Amino acid sequence: MVSSSDILHGKVLIVDDQDVNVLLLERALAGAGYVAITSTTDPGEVCELHRRHHFDLTLLGLMRPGTDGFQSMDGLTAIETDAYLPVLALTAYPAHTLRALQCGAKDFISKPFDLAELLMRVRNMLEVRLLHEAARTHGRMLESLALTDPLTGLANRRLLADRMSVALAHAQRNAITMAVVYMDLDGFKKINNTLGHSAGDALLKTVARRLVETVREGDTVARLGGDDFGIVLA
């Protein structure tokens, strides 16, 4: 879940060619409790600012001298490689709203601003953005758990099999050799029975660390389960 505090700490960029609009938006957001607000009237700064700060939401004026919001959205799309563009388009021209949405903006609001509506749209968009980020983080965690051993952080059996297939194909294609090592720990069950599972877990972590330190960077060390380890030496 995304809390109200998370939303109010979301990083917001305000972009408009009119100082009065920027000031109005800054005051409205600050008055609503937002604490991470950046603003600019220079369209050339938009992409670089986003690269540096990874804003959760950009309030983007569509028409500005020298460039326009559509060009800025093209630049932001290139940065946001996950295809999620956190842009709330600001426009005084109703004809531009559809184009803004087609270019990737997630929502729009018309000028002159209805501040109550603007604040609600900002809050909703930040909530969606933060939920999107939380889902991505959760997805990466699940992906990592699917391929790694949760105790030692080593590759698991599934990832070892994949690395082994790649190494075998490479060896066959280049007429070179590779090796697969299987090992287990003698007397490991006795350690668990006498010292407890926490001591056994500590030992497994130590062995995992020493194995990783011993092999080359391109080799793969895996825990297959229990006290069983496998190593692919490419």
Coordinates of N, CA and C in Angstrom, one line a residue, residues 35-208:
V35 N 6.4 18.0 -0.4 CA 7.7 18.5 0.1 C 8.9 18.4 -0.8
A36 N 8.6 17.7 -2.0 CA 9.8 17.5 -2.9 C 9.4 18.1 -4.3
I37 N 9.4 19.4 -4.4 CA 8.9 20.1 -5.6 C 10.1 20.8 -6.2
T38 N 10.3 20.6 -7.5 CA 11.3 21.2 -8.4 C 10.5 21.9 -9.5
S39 N 11.0 23.1 -9.9 CA 10.4 23.8 -11.0 C 11.4 24.4 -12.0
T40 N 10.9 24.6 -13.2 CA 11.8 25.3 -14.2 C 10.9 25.9 -15.3
T41 N 11.4 27.0 -15.8 CA 10.8 27.6 -17.0 C 11.6 27.3 -18.3
D42 N 12.6 26.6 -18.1 CA 13.5 26.3 -19.2 C 13.3 24.9 -19.8
P43 N 12.7 24.8 -21.0 CA 12.3 23.4 -21.5 C 13.5 22.6 -21.7
G44 N 14.7 23.2 -22.0 CA 15.9 22.4 -22.2 C 16.4 21.6 -21.0
E45 N 15.9 22.0 -19.8 CA 16.3 21.3 -18.6 C 15.5 20.1 -18.2
V46 N 14.3 19.9 -18.9 CA 13.4 18.9 -18.4 C 14.0 17.5 -18.4
C47 N 14.6 17.0 -19.5 CA 15.1 15.7 -19.6 C 16.3 15.5 -18.6
E48 N 17.2 16.5 -18.6 CA 18.3 16.3 -17.7 C 17.9 16.3 -16.3
L49 N 17.0 17.1 -15.9 CA 16.5 17.1 -14.5 C 15.8 15.8 -14.2
H50 N 15.1 15.2 -15.1 CA 14.5 13.9 -14.9 C 15.5 12.8 -14.7
R51 N 16.6 12.9 -15.6 CA 17.7 11.9 -15.5 C 18.3 11.9 -14.1
R52 N 18.5 13.1 -13.5 CA 19.1 13.2 -12.3 C 18.2 12.9 -11.1
H53 N 17.0 13.2 -11.2 CA 16.1 13.1 -10.0 C 15.0 12.0 -10.1
H54 N 14.8 11.5 -11.3 CA 13.7 10.5 -11.5 C 12.4 10.9 -10.9
F55 N 11.8 11.9 -11.4 CA 10.6 12.5 -10.8 C 9.5 11.5 -10.9
D56 N 8.7 11.5 -9.8 CA 7.5 10.6 -9.8 C 6.3 11.2 -10.6
L57 N 6.4 12.5 -10.8 CA 5.3 13.2 -11.6 C 5.9 14.5 -12.2
T58 N 5.6 14.8 -13.5 CA 6.0 16.0 -14.1 C 4.7 16.7 -14.6
L59 N 4.5 18.0 -14.1 CA 3.4 18.8 -14.5 C 4.0 19.6 -15.7
L60 N 3.6 19.3 -16.9 CA 4.2 19.8 -18.1 C 3.4 20.7 -19.0
G61 N 3.8 22.0 -19.1 CA 3.1 22.9 -20.0 C 3.4 22.5 -21.4
L62 N 2.4 22.4 -22.3 CA 2.5 21.9 -23.6 C 3.1 22.8 -24.6
M63 N 2.9 24.1 -24.5 CA 3.4 25.1 -25.5 C 4.3 26.1 -24.8
R64 N 5.6 26.1 -25.2 CA 6.6 27.0 -24.7 C 7.5 27.5 -25.8
P65 N 8.0 28.7 -25.7 CA 8.9 29.2 -26.7 C 10.1 28.3 -27.0
G66 N 10.4 28.0 -28.2 CA 11.6 27.2 -28.6 C 11.4 25.7 -28.6
T67 N 10.4 25.2 -27.9 CA 10.1 23.8 -27.9 C 8.6 23.7 -27.4
D68 N 8.1 22.5 -27.3 CA 6.8 22.3 -26.7 C 6.8 21.1 -25.9
G69 N 5.7 20.9 -25.2 CA 5.6 19.7 -24.3 C 5.7 18.4 -25.0
F70 N 5.3 18.4 -26.3 CA 5.3 17.1 -27.0 C 6.7 16.7 -27.2
Q71 N 7.6 17.6 -27.5 CA 9.0 17.3 -27.7 C 9.6 16.8 -26.4
S72 N 9.2 17.5 -25.3 CA 9.7 17.1 -24.0 C 9.2 15.6 -23.6
M73 N 8.0 15.3 -24.0 CA 7.5 14.0 -23.7 C 8.3 12.9 -24.5
D74 N 8.7 13.3 -25.8 CA 9.5 12.3 -26.6 C 10.8 12.1 -25.8
G75 N 11.4 13.1 -25.3 CA 12.6 12.9 -24.5 C 12.5 12.1 -23.3
L76 N 11.4 12.4 -22.6 CA 11.1 11.6 -21.3 C 10.8 10.2 -21.6
T77 N 10.1 9.9 -22.7 CA 9.8 8.5 -23.1 C 11.1 7.7 -23.3
A78 N 12.1 8.4 -23.9 CA 13.3 7.7 -24.1 C 14.0 7.4 -22.8
I79 N 13.8 8.2 -21.8 CA 14.4 7.9 -20.5 C 13.7 6.9 -19.7
E80 N 12.3 7.0 -19.8 CA 11.5 6.0 -19.0 C 11.4 4.7 -19.9
T81 N 12.4 3.9 -19.7 CA 12.4 2.6 -20.5 C 11.3 1.6 -20.2
D82 N 10.7 1.8 -19.0 CA 9.6 0.8 -18.7 C 8.3 1.3 -19.3
A83 N 8.3 2.3 -20.2 CA 7.1 2.8 -20.9 C 6.1 3.4 -20.0
Y84 N 6.5 3.8 -18.8 CA 5.5 4.5 -17.9 C 6.0 6.0 -17.9
L85 N 5.2 6.9 -18.4 CA 5.5 8.3 -18.5 C 4.7 9.1 -17.5
P86 N 5.3 9.5 -16.3 CA 4.5 10.2 -15.3 C 4.3 11.6 -15.6
V87 N 3.5 11.9 -16.6 CA 3.3 13.3 -17.0 C 1.8 13.7 -16.9
L88 N 1.6 14.9 -16.3 CA 0.3 15.5 -16.2 C 0.4 16.8 -17.1
A89 N -0.3 16.7 -18.3 CA -0.1 17.8 -19.3 C -1.0 19.0 -18.8
L90 N -0.4 20.2 -19.0 CA -1.1 21.4 -18.7 C -1.3 22.2 -20.0
T91 N -2.5 22.5 -20.3 CA -2.8 23.2 -21.6 C -4.0 24.1 -21.6
A92 N -3.9 25.2 -22.3 CA -5.0 26.1 -22.5 C -5.8 25.8 -23.8
Y93 N -5.3 24.8 -24.5 CA -5.9 24.4 -25.8 C -6.5 23.1 -25.8
P94 N -7.8 23.0 -25.8 CA -8.5 21.7 -25.8 C -8.1 20.7 -26.9
A95 N -7.7 21.3 -28.0 CA -7.3 20.4 -29.1 C -6.0 19.6 -28.8
H96 N -5.3 20.1 -27.9 CA -4.0 19.4 -27.6 C -4.1 18.3 -26.6
T97 N -5.3 18.1 -26.0 CA -5.4 17.1 -24.9 C -5.3 15.7 -25.5
L98 N -6.0 15.4 -26.6 CA -5.9 14.1 -27.2 C -4.5 13.8 -27.6
R99 N -3.9 14.7 -28.3 CA -2.5 14.5 -28.7 C -1.6 14.2 -27.6
A100 N -1.8 14.9 -26.5 CA -0.9 14.7 -25.3 C -1.1 13.3 -24.8
L101 N -2.3 12.8 -24.7 CA -2.5 11.4 -24.2 C -2.0 10.4 -25.2
Q102 N -2.1 10.7 -26.5 CA -1.5 9.8 -27.5 C 0.0 9.8 -27.4
C103 N 0.6 10.9 -27.0 CA 2.1 10.9 -26.8 C 2.6 10.3 -25.5
G104 N 1.7 9.9 -24.7 CA 2.1 9.2 -23.5 C 1.8 9.9 -22.2
A105 N 1.2 11.1 -22.2 CA 0.8 11.7 -20.9 C -0.3 10.8 -20.3
K106 N -0.2 10.7 -19.0 CA -1.2 9.9 -18.3 C -2.5 10.7 -18.0
D107 N -2.5 12.0 -18.0 CA -3.7 12.8 -17.7 C -3.4 14.2 -18.1
F108 N -4.4 15.1 -18.1 CA -4.2 16.5 -18.4 C -5.1 17.3 -17.6
I109 N -4.8 18.6 -17.5 CA -5.7 19.6 -16.9 C -5.6 20.9 -17.6
S110 N -6.7 21.5 -17.8 CA -6.8 22.7 -18.6 C -6.5 24.0 -17.8
K111 N -5.9 24.9 -18.5 CA -5.7 26.3 -18.0 C -6.9 27.1 -18.3
P112 N -7.3 28.1 -17.4 CA -6.8 28.3 -16.1 C -7.1 27.2 -15.1
F113 N -6.3 27.0 -14.1 CA -6.4 25.8 -13.3 C -7.5 25.9 -12.3
D114 N -8.2 24.8 -12.1 CA -9.1 24.6 -11.0 C -8.2 23.9 -9.9
L115 N -7.8 24.6 -8.9 CA -6.8 24.1 -8.0 C -7.2 22.8 -7.3
A116 N -8.5 22.8 -6.9 CA -9.0 21.6 -6.2 C -8.9 20.4 -7.2
E117 N -9.3 20.6 -8.4 CA -9.2 19.5 -9.4 C -7.7 19.1 -9.6
L118 N -6.8 20.1 -9.8 CA -5.4 19.9 -10.0 C -4.8 19.0 -8.9
L119 N -5.1 19.4 -7.6 CA -4.5 18.7 -6.5 C -5.0 17.3 -6.4
M120 N -6.3 17.0 -6.8 CA -6.8 15.7 -6.8 C -6.1 14.8 -7.9
R121 N -5.9 15.4 -9.1 CA -5.3 14.7 -10.2 C -3.8 14.4 -9.8
V122 N -3.1 15.4 -9.2 CA -1.8 15.2 -8.8 C -1.7 14.0 -7.8
R123 N -2.5 14.0 -6.8 CA -2.5 13.0 -5.8 C -2.8 11.6 -6.4
N124 N -3.8 11.5 -7.3 CA -4.1 10.3 -7.9 C -3.0 9.7 -8.8
M125 N -2.4 10.7 -9.5 CA -1.3 10.2 -10.4 C -0.1 9.8 -9.6
L126 N 0.2 10.5 -8.5 CA 1.4 10.1 -7.7 C 1.1 8.7 -7.1
E127 N -0.1 8.5 -6.6 CA -0.5 7.2 -6.0 C -0.3 6.1 -7.1
V128 N -0.7 6.3 -8.3 CA -0.6 5.3 -9.3 C 0.9 5.0 -9.6
R129 N 1.6 6.1 -9.7 CA 3.1 6.0 -10.0 C 3.8 5.2 -8.9
L130 N 3.5 5.5 -7.7 CA 4.2 4.8 -6.6 C 3.8 3.4 -6.5
L131 N 2.5 3.1 -6.8 CA 2.0 1.7 -6.9 C 2.7 1.0 -8.0
H132 N 2.9 1.6 -9.1 CA 3.6 1.1 -10.3 C 5.1 0.7 -9.8
E133 N 5.7 1.6 -9.2 CA 7.1 1.4 -8.7 C 7.2 0.2 -7.7
A134 N 6.2 0.2 -6.8 CA 6.1 -0.9 -5.8 C 5.9 -2.2 -6.5
A135 N 5.1 -2.3 -7.5 CA 4.8 -3.5 -8.3 C 6.1 -4.0 -9.0
R136 N 6.8 -3.0 -9.6 CA 8.1 -3.4 -10.3 C 9.1 -3.9 -9.3
T137 N 9.2 -3.3 -8.1 CA 10.1 -3.8 -7.1 C 9.8 -5.2 -6.6
H138 N 8.5 -5.4 -6.4 CA 8.0 -6.7 -6.0 C 8.2 -7.8 -7.1
G139 N 8.0 -7.3 -8.3 CA 8.3 -8.3 -9.5 C 9.8 -8.7 -9.5
R140 N 10.7 -7.7 -9.3 CA 12.1 -8.0 -9.4 C 12.4 -8.9 -8.2
M141 N 11.8 -8.7 -7.0 CA 12.1 -9.6 -5.9 C 11.6 -11.0 -6.2
L142 N 10.4 -11.2 -6.8 CA 10.0 -12.5 -7.1 C 10.8 -13.2 -8.1
E143 N 11.3 -12.4 -9.1 CA 12.2 -12.9 -10.1 C 13.5 -13.4 -9.5
S144 N 14.0 -12.6 -8.6 CA 15.2 -13.0 -7.9 C 15.0 -14.2 -7.1
L145 N 13.9 -14.3 -6.4 CA 13.6 -15.5 -5.6 C 13.5 -16.7 -6.4
A146 N 13.0 -16.6 -7.6 CA 12.8 -17.7 -8.5 C 14.1 -18.3 -9.0
L147 N 15.2 -17.5 -9.0 CA 16.5 -17.9 -9.6 C 17.6 -18.0 -8.5
T148 N 17.4 -17.6 -7.3 CA 18.4 -17.6 -6.3 C 18.0 -18.4 -5.1
D149 N 19.0 -18.8 -4.3 CA 18.7 -19.5 -3.0 C 18.6 -18.4 -2.0
P150 N 17.5 -18.4 -1.3 CA 17.2 -17.3 -0.3 C 18.2 -17.3 0.9
L151 N 18.7 -18.4 1.2 CA 19.7 -18.4 2.4 C 21.0 -17.8 2.0
T152 N 21.6 -18.3 0.9 CA 23.0 -18.0 0.6 C 23.1 -16.9 -0.4
G153 N 22.0 -16.7 -1.2 CA 22.1 -15.7 -2.3 C 22.7 -16.3 -3.6
L154 N 23.1 -17.6 -3.5 CA 23.7 -18.2 -4.7 C 22.6 -18.5 -5.7
A155 N 23.0 -18.9 -6.9 CA 22.1 -19.4 -7.9 C 21.4 -20.6 -7.4
N156 N 20.2 -20.9 -7.8 CA 19.5 -22.1 -7.4 C 19.6 -23.1 -8.5
R157 N 19.0 -24.3 -8.4 CA 19.1 -25.4 -9.3 C 18.6 -24.9 -10.7
R158 N 17.5 -24.1 -10.8 CA 17.0 -23.7 -12.1 C 18.0 -22.8 -12.8
L159 N 18.6 -21.8 -12.1 CA 19.6 -20.9 -12.7 C 20.8 -21.7 -13.1
L160 N 21.3 -22.6 -12.3 CA 22.4 -23.4 -12.6 C 22.2 -24.2 -13.9
A161 N 21.1 -24.8 -14.1 CA 20.8 -25.5 -15.3 C 20.9 -24.6 -16.5
D162 N 20.3 -23.4 -16.4 CA 20.4 -22.5 -17.5 C 21.8 -22.1 -17.8
R163 N 22.6 -21.8 -16.8 CA 24.0 -21.4 -17.0 C 24.8 -22.6 -17.6
M164 N 24.5 -23.8 -17.1 CA 25.1 -25.0 -17.7 C 24.9 -25.2 -19.1
S165 N 23.6 -24.9 -19.6 CA 23.2 -25.1 -21.0 C 24.0 -24.1 -21.8
V166 N 24.1 -22.8 -21.3 CA 24.9 -21.8 -22.1 C 26.3 -22.2 -22.2
A167 N 26.9 -22.6 -21.1 CA 28.3 -23.0 -21.1 C 28.6 -24.2 -22.0
L168 N 27.7 -25.2 -22.0 CA 27.9 -26.3 -22.9 C 27.8 -25.9 -24.4
A169 N 26.8 -25.0 -24.7 CA 26.7 -24.6 -26.1 C 27.9 -23.8 -26.5
H170 N 28.4 -23.0 -25.6 CA 29.6 -22.2 -25.9 C 30.8 -23.1 -26.1
A171 N 31.0 -24.1 -25.2 CA 32.1 -25.0 -25.4 C 32.0 -25.8 -26.7
Q172 N 30.9 -26.3 -27.0 CA 30.7 -27.1 -28.3 C 31.0 -26.2 -29.5
R173 N 30.5 -25.0 -29.5 CA 30.7 -24.1 -30.6 C 32.1 -23.7 -30.8
N174 N 32.9 -23.6 -29.7 CA 34.3 -23.1 -29.8 C 35.3 -24.3 -29.6
A175 N 34.8 -25.5 -29.5 CA 35.6 -26.7 -29.4 C 36.6 -26.5 -28.2
I176 N 36.0 -26.1 -27.0 CA 36.8 -26.0 -25.8 C 36.1 -26.8 -24.7
T177 N 36.8 -26.9 -23.6 CA 36.2 -27.7 -22.5 C 35.6 -26.8 -21.4
M178 N 34.7 -27.4 -20.7 CA 34.1 -26.8 -19.5 C 33.9 -27.9 -18.5
A179 N 33.6 -27.5 -17.2 CA 33.5 -28.5 -16.2 C 32.3 -28.2 -15.3
V180 N 31.7 -29.2 -14.7 CA 30.7 -29.1 -13.7 C 31.1 -29.8 -12.5
V181 N 31.1 -29.1 -11.3 CA 31.6 -29.7 -10.1 C 30.3 -29.8 -9.2
Y182 N 30.2 -31.0 -8.6 CA 29.2 -31.3 -7.6 C 29.9 -31.6 -6.2
M183 N 29.4 -31.0 -5.2 CA 30.0 -31.2 -3.9 C 28.9 -31.1 -2.8
D184 N 29.2 -31.8 -1.7 CA 28.4 -31.7 -0.5 C 29.3 -31.6 0.7
L185 N 28.7 -31.3 1.9 CA 29.5 -31.2 3.1 C 29.4 -32.4 4.0
D186 N 30.5 -33.1 4.2 CA 30.5 -34.2 5.1 C 30.2 -33.8 6.5
G187 N 29.3 -34.6 7.2 CA 29.0 -34.3 8.6 C 28.1 -33.1 8.8
F188 N 27.5 -32.6 7.8 CA 26.7 -31.4 8.0 C 25.4 -31.7 8.8
K189 N 24.9 -32.9 8.7 CA 23.7 -33.3 9.5 C 24.0 -33.3 11.0
K190 N 25.3 -33.7 11.3 CA 25.7 -33.7 12.7 C 25.7 -32.3 13.3
I191 N 26.1 -31.3 12.5 CA 26.2 -29.9 12.9 C 24.8 -29.4 13.3
N192 N 23.9 -29.7 12.4 CA 22.5 -29.3 12.6 C 21.9 -29.9 13.9
N193 N 22.2 -31.2 14.1 CA 21.7 -32.0 15.2 C 22.3 -31.5 16.6
T194 N 23.6 -31.1 16.5 CA 24.2 -30.8 17.8 C 24.2 -29.3 18.1
L195 N 24.4 -28.5 17.1 CA 24.5 -27.1 17.3 C 23.3 -26.3 16.9
G196 N 22.4 -26.9 16.2 CA 21.2 -26.3 15.8 C 21.2 -25.7 14.4
H197 N 20.0 -25.5 13.9 CA 19.9 -25.1 12.4 C 20.5 -23.7 12.2
S198 N 20.5 -22.8 13.2 CA 21.1 -21.5 13.0 C 22.6 -21.6 12.7
A199 N 23.2 -22.6 13.4 CA 24.7 -22.8 13.2 C 24.9 -23.4 11.8
G200 N 24.0 -24.3 11.4 CA 24.1 -24.9 10.1 C 23.9 -23.9 9.0
D201 N 23.0 -23.0 9.2 CA 22.7 -21.9 8.2 C 24.0 -21.0 8.1
A202 N 24.6 -20.7 9.2 CA 25.8 -19.9 9.2 C 26.9 -20.6 8.5
L203 N 27.0 -21.9 8.7 CA 28.1 -22.6 8.0 C 27.8 -22.6 6.5
L204 N 26.6 -22.8 6.0 CA 26.2 -22.8 4.6 C 26.6 -21.4 4.0
K205 N 26.3 -20.3 4.7 CA 26.6 -19.0 4.2 C 28.1 -18.8 4.0
T206 N 28.9 -19.3 5.0 CA 30.3 -19.2 5.0 C 30.9 -20.0 3.8
V207 N 30.4 -21.2 3.6 CA 30.8 -22.1 2.5 C 30.5 -21.4 1.2
A208 N 29.3 -20.8 1.1 CA 28.9 -20.2 -0.2 C 29.8 -19.0 -0.5

